[in-house]
mmCIF file with all atom_site columns, C-alpha atoms in Angstrom:
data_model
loop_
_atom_site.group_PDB
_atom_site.id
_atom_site.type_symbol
_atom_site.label_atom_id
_atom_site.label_alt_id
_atom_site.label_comp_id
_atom_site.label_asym_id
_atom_site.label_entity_id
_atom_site.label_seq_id
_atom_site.pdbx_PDB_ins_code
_atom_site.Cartn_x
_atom_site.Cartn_y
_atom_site.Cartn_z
_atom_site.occupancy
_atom_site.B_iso_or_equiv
_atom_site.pdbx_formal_charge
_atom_site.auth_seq_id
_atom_site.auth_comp_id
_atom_site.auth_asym_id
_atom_site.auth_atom_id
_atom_site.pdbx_PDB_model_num
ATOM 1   C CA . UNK A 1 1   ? -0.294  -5.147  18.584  1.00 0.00 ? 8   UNK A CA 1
ATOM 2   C CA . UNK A 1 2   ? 0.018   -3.388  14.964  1.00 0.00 ? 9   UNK A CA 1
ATOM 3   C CA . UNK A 1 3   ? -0.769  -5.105  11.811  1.00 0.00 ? 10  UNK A CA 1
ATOM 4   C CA . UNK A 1 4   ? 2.224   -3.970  9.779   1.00 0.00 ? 11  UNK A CA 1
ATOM 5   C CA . UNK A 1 5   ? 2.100   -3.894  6.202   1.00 0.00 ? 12  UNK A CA 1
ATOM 6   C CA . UNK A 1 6   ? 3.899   -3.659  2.783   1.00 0.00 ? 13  UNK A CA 1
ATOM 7   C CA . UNK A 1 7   ? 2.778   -1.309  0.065   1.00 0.00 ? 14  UNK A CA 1
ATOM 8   C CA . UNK A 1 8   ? 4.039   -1.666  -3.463  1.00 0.00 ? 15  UNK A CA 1
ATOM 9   C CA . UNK A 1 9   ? 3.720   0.405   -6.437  1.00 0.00 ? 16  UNK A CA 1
ATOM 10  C CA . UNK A 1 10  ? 4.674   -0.817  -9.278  1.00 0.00 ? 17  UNK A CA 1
ATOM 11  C CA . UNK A 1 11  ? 7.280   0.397   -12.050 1.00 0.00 ? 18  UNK A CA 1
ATOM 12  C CA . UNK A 1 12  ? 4.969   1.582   -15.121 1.00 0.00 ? 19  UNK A CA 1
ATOM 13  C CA . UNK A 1 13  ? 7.957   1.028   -17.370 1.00 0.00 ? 20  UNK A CA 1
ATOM 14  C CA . UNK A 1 14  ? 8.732   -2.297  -16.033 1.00 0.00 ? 21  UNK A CA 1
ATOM 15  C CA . UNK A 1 15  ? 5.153   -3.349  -16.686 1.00 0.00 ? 22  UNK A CA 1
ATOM 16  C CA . UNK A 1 16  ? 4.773   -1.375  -20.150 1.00 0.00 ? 23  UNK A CA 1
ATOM 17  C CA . UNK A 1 17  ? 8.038   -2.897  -21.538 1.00 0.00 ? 24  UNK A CA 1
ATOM 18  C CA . UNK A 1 18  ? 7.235   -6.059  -20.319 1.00 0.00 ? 25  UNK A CA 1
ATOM 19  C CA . UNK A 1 19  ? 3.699   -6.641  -21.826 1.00 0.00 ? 26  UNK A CA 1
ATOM 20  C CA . UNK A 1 20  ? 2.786   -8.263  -18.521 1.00 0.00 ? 27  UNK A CA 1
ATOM 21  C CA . UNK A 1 21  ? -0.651  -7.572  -16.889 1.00 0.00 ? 28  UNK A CA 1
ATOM 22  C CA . UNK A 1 22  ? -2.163  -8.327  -13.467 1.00 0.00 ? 29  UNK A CA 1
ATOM 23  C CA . UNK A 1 23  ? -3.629  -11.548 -14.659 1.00 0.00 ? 30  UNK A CA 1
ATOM 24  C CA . UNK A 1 24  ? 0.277   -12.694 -15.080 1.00 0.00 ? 31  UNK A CA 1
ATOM 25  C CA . UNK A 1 25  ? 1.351   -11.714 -12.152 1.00 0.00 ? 32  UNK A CA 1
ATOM 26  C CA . UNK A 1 26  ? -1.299  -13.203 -10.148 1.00 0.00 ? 33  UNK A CA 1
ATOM 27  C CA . UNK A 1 27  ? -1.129  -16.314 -12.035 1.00 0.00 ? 34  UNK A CA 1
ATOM 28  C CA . UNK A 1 28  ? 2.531   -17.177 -12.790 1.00 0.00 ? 35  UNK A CA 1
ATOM 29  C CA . UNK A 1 29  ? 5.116   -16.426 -9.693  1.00 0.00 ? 36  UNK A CA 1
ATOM 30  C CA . UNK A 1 30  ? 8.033   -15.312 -11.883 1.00 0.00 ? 37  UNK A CA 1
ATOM 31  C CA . UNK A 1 31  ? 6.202   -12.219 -13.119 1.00 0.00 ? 38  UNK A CA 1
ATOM 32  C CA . UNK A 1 32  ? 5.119   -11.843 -9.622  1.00 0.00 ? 39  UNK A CA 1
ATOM 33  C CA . UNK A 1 33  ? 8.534   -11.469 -8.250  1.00 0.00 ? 40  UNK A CA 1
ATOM 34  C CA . UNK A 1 34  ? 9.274   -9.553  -11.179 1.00 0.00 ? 41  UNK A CA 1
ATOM 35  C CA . UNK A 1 35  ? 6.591   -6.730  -10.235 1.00 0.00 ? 42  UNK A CA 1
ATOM 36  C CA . UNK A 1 36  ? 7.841   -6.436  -6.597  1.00 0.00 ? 43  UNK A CA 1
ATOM 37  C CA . UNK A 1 37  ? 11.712  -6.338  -7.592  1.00 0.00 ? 44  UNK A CA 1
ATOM 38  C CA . UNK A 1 38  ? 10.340  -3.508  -9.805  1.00 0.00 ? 45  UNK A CA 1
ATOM 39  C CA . UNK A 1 39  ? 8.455   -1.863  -7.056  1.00 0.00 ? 46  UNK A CA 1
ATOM 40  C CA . UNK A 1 40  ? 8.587   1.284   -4.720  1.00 0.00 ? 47  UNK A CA 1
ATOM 41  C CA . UNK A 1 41  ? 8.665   -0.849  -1.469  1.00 0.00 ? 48  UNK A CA 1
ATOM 42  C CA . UNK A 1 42  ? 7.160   0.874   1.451   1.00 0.00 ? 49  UNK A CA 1
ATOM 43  C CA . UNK A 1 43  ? 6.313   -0.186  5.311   1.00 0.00 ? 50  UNK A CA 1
ATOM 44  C CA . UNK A 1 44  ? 3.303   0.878   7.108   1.00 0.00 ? 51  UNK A CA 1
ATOM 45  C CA . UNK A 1 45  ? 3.481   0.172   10.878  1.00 0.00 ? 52  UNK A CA 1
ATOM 46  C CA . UNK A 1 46  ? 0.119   0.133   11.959  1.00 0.00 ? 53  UNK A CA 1
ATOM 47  C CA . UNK A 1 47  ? -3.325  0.089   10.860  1.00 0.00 ? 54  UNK A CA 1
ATOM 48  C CA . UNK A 1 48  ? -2.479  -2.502  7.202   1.00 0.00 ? 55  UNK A CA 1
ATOM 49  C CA . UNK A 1 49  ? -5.339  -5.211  8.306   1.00 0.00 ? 56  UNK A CA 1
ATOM 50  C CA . UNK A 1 50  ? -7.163  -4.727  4.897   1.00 0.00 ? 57  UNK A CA 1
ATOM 51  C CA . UNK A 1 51  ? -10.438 -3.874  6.255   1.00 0.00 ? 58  UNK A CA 1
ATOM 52  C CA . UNK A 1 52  ? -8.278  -0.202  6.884   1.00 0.00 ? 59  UNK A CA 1
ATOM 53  C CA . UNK A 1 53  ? -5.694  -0.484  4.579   1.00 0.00 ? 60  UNK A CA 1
ATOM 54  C CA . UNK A 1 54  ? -8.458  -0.403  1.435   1.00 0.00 ? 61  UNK A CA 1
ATOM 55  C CA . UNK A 1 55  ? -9.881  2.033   3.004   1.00 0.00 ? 62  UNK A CA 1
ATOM 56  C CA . UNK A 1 56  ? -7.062  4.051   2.924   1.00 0.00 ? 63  UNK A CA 1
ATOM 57  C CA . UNK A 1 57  ? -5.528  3.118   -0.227  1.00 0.00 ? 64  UNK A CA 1
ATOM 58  C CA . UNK A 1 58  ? -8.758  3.826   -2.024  1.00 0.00 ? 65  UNK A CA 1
ATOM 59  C CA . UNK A 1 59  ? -9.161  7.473   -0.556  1.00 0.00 ? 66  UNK A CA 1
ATOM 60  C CA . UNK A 1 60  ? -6.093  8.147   -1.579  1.00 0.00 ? 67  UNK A CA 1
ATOM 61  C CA . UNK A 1 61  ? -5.569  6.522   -5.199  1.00 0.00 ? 68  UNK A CA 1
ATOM 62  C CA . UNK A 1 62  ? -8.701  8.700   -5.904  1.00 0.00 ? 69  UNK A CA 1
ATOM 63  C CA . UNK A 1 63  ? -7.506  11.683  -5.472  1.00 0.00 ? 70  UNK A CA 1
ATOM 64  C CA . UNK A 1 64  ? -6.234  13.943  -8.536  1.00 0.00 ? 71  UNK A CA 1
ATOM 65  C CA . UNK A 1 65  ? -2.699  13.840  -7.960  1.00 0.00 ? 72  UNK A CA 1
ATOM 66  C CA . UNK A 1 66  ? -2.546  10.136  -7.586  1.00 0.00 ? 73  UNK A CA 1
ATOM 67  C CA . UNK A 1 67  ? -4.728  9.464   -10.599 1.00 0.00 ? 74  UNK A CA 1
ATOM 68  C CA . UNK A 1 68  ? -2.607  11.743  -13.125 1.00 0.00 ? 75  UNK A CA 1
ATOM 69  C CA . UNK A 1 69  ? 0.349   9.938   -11.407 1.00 0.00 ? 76  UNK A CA 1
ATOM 70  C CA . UNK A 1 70  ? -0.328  6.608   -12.700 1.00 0.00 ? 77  UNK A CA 1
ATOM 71  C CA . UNK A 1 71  ? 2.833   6.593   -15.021 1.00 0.00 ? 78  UNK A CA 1
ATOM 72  C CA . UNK A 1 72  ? 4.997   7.947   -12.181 1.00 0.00 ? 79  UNK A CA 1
ATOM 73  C CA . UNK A 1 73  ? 5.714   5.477   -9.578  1.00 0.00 ? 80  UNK A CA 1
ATOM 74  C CA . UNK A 1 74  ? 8.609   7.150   -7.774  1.00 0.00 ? 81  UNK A CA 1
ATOM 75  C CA . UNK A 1 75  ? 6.656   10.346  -7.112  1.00 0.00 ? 82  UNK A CA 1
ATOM 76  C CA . UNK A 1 76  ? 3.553   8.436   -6.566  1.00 0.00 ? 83  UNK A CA 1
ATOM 77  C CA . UNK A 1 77  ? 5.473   6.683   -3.851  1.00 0.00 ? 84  UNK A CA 1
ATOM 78  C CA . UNK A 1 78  ? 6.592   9.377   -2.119  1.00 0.00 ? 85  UNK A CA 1
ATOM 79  C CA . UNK A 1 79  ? 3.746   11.264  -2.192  1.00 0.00 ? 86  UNK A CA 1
ATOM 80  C CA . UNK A 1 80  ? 1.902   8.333   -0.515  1.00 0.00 ? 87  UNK A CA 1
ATOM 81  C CA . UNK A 1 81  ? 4.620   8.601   2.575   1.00 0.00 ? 88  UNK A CA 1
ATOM 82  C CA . UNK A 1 82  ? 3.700   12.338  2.298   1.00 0.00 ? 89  UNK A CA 1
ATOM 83  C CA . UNK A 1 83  ? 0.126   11.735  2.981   1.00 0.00 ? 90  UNK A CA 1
ATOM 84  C CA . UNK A 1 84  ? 0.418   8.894   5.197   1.00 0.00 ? 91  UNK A CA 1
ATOM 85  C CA . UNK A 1 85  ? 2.674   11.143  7.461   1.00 0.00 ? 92  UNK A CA 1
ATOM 86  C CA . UNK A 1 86  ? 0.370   13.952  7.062   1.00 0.00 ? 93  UNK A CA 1
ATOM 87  C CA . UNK A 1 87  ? -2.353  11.656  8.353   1.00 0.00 ? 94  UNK A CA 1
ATOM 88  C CA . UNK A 1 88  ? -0.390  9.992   10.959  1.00 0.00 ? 95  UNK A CA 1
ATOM 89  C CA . UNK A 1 89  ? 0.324   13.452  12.228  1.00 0.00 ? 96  UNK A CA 1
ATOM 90  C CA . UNK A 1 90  ? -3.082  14.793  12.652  1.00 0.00 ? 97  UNK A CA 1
ATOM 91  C CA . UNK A 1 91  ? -3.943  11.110  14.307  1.00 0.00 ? 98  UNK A CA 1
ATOM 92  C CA . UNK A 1 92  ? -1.456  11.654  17.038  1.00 0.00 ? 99  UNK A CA 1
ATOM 93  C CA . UNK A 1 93  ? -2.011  15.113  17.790  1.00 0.00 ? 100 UNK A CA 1
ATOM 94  C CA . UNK A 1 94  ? -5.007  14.402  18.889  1.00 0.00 ? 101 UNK A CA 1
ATOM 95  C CA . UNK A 1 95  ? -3.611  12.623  21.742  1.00 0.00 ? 102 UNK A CA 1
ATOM 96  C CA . UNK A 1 96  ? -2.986  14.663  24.594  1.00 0.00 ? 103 UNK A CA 1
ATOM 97  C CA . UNK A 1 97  ? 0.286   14.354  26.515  1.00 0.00 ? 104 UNK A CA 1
ATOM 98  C CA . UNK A 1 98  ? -1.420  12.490  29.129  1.00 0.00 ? 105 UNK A CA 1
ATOM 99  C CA . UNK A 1 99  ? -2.943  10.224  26.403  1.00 0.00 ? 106 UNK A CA 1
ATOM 100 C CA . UNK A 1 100 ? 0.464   9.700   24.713  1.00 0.00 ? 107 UNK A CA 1
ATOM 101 C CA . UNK A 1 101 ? 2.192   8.974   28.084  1.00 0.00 ? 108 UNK A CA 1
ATOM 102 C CA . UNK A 1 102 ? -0.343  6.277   28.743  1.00 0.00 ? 109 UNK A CA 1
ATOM 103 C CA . UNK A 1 103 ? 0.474   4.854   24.905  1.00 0.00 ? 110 UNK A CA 1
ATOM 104 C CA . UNK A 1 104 ? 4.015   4.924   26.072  1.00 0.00 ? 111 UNK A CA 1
ATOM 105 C CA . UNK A 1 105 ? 3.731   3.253   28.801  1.00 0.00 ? 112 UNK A CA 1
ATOM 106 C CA . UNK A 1 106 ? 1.577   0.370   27.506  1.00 0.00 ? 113 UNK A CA 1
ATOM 107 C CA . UNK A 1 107 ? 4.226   0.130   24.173  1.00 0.00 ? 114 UNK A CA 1
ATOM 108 C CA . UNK A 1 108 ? 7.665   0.138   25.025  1.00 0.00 ? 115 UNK A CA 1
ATOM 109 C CA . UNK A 1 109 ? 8.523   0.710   21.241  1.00 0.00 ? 116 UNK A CA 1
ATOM 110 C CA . UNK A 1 110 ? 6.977   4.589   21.818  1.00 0.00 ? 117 UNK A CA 1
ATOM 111 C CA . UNK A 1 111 ? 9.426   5.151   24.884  1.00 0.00 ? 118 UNK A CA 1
ATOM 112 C CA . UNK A 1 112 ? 12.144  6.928   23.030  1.00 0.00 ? 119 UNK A CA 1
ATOM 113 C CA . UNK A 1 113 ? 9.751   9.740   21.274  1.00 0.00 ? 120 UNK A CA 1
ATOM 114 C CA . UNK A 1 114 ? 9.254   13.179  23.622  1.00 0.00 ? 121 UNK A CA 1
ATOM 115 C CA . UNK A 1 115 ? 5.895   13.990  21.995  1.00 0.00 ? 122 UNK A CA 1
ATOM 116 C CA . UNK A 1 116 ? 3.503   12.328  19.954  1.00 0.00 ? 123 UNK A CA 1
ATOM 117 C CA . UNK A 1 117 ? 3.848   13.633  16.741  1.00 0.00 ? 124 UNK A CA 1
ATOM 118 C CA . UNK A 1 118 ? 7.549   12.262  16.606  1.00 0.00 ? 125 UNK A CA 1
ATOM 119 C CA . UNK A 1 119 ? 6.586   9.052   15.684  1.00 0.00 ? 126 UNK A CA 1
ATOM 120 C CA . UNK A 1 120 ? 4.757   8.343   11.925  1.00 0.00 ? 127 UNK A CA 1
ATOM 121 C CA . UNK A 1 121 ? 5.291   4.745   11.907  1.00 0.00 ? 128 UNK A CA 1
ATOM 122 C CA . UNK A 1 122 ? 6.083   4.393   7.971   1.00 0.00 ? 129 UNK A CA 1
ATOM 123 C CA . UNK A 1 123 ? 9.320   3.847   5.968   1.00 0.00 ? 130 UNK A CA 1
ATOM 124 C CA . UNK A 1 124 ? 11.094  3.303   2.930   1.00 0.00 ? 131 UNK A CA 1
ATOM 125 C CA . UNK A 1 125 ? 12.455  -0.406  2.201   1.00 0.00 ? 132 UNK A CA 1
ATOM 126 C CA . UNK A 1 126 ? 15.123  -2.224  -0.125  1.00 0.00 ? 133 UNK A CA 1
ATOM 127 C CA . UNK A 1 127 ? 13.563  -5.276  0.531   1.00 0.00 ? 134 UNK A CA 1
ATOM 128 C CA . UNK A 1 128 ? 9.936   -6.012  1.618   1.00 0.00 ? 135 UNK A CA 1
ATOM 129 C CA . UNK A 1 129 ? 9.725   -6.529  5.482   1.00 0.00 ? 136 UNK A CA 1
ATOM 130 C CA . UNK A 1 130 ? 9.182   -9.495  7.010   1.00 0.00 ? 137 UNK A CA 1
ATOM 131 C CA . UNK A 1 131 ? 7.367   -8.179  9.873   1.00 0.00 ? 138 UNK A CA 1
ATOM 132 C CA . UNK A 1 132 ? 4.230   -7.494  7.559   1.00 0.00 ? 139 UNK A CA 1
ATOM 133 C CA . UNK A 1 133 ? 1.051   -9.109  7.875   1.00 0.00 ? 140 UNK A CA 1
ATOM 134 C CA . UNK A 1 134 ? -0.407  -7.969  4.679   1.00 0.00 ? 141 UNK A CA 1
ATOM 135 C CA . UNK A 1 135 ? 1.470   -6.865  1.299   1.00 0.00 ? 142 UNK A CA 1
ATOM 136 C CA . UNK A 1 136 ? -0.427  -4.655  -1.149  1.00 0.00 ? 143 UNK A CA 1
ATOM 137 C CA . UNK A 1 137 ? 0.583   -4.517  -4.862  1.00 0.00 ? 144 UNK A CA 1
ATOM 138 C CA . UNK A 1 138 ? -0.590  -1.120  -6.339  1.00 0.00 ? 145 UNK A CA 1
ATOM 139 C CA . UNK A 1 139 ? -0.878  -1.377  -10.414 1.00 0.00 ? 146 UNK A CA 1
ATOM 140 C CA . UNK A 1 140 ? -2.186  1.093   -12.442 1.00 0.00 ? 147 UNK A CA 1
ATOM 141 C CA . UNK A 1 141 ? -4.873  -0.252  -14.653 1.00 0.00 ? 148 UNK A CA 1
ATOM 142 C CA . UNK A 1 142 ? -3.713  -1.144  -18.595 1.00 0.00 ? 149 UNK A CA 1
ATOM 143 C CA . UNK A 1 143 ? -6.356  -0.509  -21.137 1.00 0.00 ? 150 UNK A CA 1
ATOM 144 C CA . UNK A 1 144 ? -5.842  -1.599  -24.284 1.00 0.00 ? 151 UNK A CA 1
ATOM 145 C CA . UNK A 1 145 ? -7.036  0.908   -27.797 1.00 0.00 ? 152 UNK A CA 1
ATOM 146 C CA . UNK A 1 146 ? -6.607  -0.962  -31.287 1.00 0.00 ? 153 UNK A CA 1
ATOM 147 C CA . UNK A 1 147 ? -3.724  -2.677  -29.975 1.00 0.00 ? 154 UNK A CA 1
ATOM 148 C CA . UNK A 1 148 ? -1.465  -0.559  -28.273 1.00 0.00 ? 155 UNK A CA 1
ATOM 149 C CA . UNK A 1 149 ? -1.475  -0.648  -24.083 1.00 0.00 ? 156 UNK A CA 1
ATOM 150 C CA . UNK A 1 150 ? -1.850  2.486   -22.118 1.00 0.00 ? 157 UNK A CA 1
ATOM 151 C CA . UNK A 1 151 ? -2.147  3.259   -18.739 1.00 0.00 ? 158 UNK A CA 1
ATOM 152 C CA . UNK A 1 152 ? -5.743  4.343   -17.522 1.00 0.00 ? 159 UNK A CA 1
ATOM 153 C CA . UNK A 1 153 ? -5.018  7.332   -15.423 1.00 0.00 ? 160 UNK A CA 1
ATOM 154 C CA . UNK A 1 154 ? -7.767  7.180   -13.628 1.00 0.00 ? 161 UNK A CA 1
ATOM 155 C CA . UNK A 1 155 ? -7.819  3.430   -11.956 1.00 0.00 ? 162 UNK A CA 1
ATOM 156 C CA . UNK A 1 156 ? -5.617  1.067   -9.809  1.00 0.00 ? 163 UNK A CA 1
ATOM 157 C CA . UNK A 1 157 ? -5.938  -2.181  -9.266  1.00 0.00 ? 164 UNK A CA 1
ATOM 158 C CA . UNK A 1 158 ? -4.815  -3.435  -5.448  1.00 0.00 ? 165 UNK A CA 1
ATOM 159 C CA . UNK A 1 159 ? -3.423  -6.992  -5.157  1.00 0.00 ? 166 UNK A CA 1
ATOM 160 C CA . UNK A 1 160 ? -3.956  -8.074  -1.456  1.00 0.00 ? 167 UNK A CA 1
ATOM 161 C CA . UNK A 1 161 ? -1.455  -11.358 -0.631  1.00 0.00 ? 168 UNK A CA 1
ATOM 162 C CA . UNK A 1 162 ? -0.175  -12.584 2.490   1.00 0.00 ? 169 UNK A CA 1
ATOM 163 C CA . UNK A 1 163 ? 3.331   -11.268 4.507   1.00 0.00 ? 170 UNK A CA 1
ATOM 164 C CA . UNK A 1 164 ? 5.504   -12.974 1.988   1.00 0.00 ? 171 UNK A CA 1
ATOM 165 C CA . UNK A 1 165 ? 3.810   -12.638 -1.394  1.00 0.00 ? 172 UNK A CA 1
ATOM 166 C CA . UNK A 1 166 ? 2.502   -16.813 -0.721  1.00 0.00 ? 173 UNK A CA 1
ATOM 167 C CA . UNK A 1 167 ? -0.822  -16.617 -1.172  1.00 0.00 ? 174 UNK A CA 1
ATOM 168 C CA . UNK A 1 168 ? -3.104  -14.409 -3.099  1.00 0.00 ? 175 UNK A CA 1
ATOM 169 C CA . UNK A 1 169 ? -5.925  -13.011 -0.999  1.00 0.00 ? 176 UNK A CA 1
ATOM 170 C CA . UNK A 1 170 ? -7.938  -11.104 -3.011  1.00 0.00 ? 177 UNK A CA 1
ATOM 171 C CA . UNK A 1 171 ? -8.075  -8.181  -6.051  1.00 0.00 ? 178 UNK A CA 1
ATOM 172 C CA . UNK A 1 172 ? -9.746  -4.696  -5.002  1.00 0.00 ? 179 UNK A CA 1
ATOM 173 C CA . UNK A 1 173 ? -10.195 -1.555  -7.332  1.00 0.00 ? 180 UNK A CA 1
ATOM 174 C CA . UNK A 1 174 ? -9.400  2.074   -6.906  1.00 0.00 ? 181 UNK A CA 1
ATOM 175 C CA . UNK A 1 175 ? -12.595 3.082   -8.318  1.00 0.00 ? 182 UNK A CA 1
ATOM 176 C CA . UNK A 1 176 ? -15.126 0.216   -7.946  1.00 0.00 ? 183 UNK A CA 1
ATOM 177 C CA . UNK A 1 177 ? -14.441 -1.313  -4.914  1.00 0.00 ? 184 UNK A CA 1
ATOM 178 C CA . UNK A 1 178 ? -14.075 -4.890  -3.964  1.00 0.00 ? 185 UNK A CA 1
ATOM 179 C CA . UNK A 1 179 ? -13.914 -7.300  -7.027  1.00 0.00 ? 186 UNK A CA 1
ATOM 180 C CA . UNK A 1 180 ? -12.904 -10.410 -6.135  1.00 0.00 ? 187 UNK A CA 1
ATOM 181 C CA . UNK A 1 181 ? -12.055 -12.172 -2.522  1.00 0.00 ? 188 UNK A CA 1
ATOM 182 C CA . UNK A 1 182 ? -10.862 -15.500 -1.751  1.00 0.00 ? 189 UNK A CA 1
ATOM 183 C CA . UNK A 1 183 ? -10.544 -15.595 1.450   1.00 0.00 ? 190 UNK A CA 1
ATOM 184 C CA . UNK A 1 184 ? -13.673 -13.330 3.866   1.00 0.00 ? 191 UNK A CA 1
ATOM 185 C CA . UNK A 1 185 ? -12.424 -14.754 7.033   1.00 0.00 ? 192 UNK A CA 1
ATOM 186 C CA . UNK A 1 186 ? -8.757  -12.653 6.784   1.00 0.00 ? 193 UNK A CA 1
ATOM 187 C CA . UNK A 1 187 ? -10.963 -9.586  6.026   1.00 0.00 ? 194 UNK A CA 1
ATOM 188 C CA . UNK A 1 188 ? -11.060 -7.960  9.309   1.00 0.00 ? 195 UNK A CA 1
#
């Protein structure tokens, strides 16, 4: 079975006119549901447990584009389903059609699609999906020069929580790598 996920990122404005940082929204559950009503909502089928998913997310919140995209969520959105499809692609053309007819048969959800690359398993969402296991908040990092807040282009911070935004699992950064976990055993 897939672990399904939820990626987020973040409305820069929302956050900028707001004042609110990812201490807040960790910490108090309005501002919370505030960030993921002002969110890019996207589903990832497969692949979200967050032993992959940081993988994944790190790679690509490190490259240029992303990082110079900080203050752009919409594009930075859609260039993530860009490069997740991209990705997907290459993963299931390296199935042969004899491989893929054996996937097909083993998950009836596959039956429908004539060849493998038909199927990218990602979407866009209104509403965050209740099918997730994980949900991944994507904020760009807020520095803060003689008062005045500005996004620091070249850093996001990841909030790992559970399916339905419940419980706070852990904070991982684009750049440095794991920071703080709460919870090892839900790591793999």
């Amino acid at each position: 079975m897939s672990t399904r996920g939820n990626v987020l990122f973040v409305n820069h404005f929302w956050l900028e006119d707001s004042g609110i940082t990812e201490e807040d929204i960790i910490n108090n559950s309005r501002y919370l549901e505030g960030a993921i009503e002002n969110s890019y909502k996207i589903y990832v089928h497969s692949d979200m447990y967050p032993s992959g998913a940081i993988d994944d997310l790190q790679e690509f919140l490190r490259l240029d584009g992303a990082k110079h995209r900080a203050t752009d969520s919409s594009y930075l959105s859609a260039w993530f389903v860009g490069w997740k499809c991209l990705d997907m692609s290459r993963w299931t053309r390296s199935f042969s059609d004899r491989d893929f007819d054996a996937q097909k048969n083993r998950n009836p959800s596959l039956k429908n699609f004539k060849e493998s690359r038909d199927f990218f398993g990602i979407g866009l969402l209104q509403e965050i999906s209740d099918w997730a296991s994980y949900s991944y908040l994507i904020i760009p990092n807020i520095i803060e020069e003689n008062g005045i807040y500005q996004f620091d282009e070249n850093s996001f911070d990841i909030l790992i929580y559970d399916s339905d935004f419940r419980k706070f699992l852990g904070l991982i950064n684009s750049e440095d790598g794991l920071e703080d976990i709460q919870h090892e055993e839900w790591w793999y």
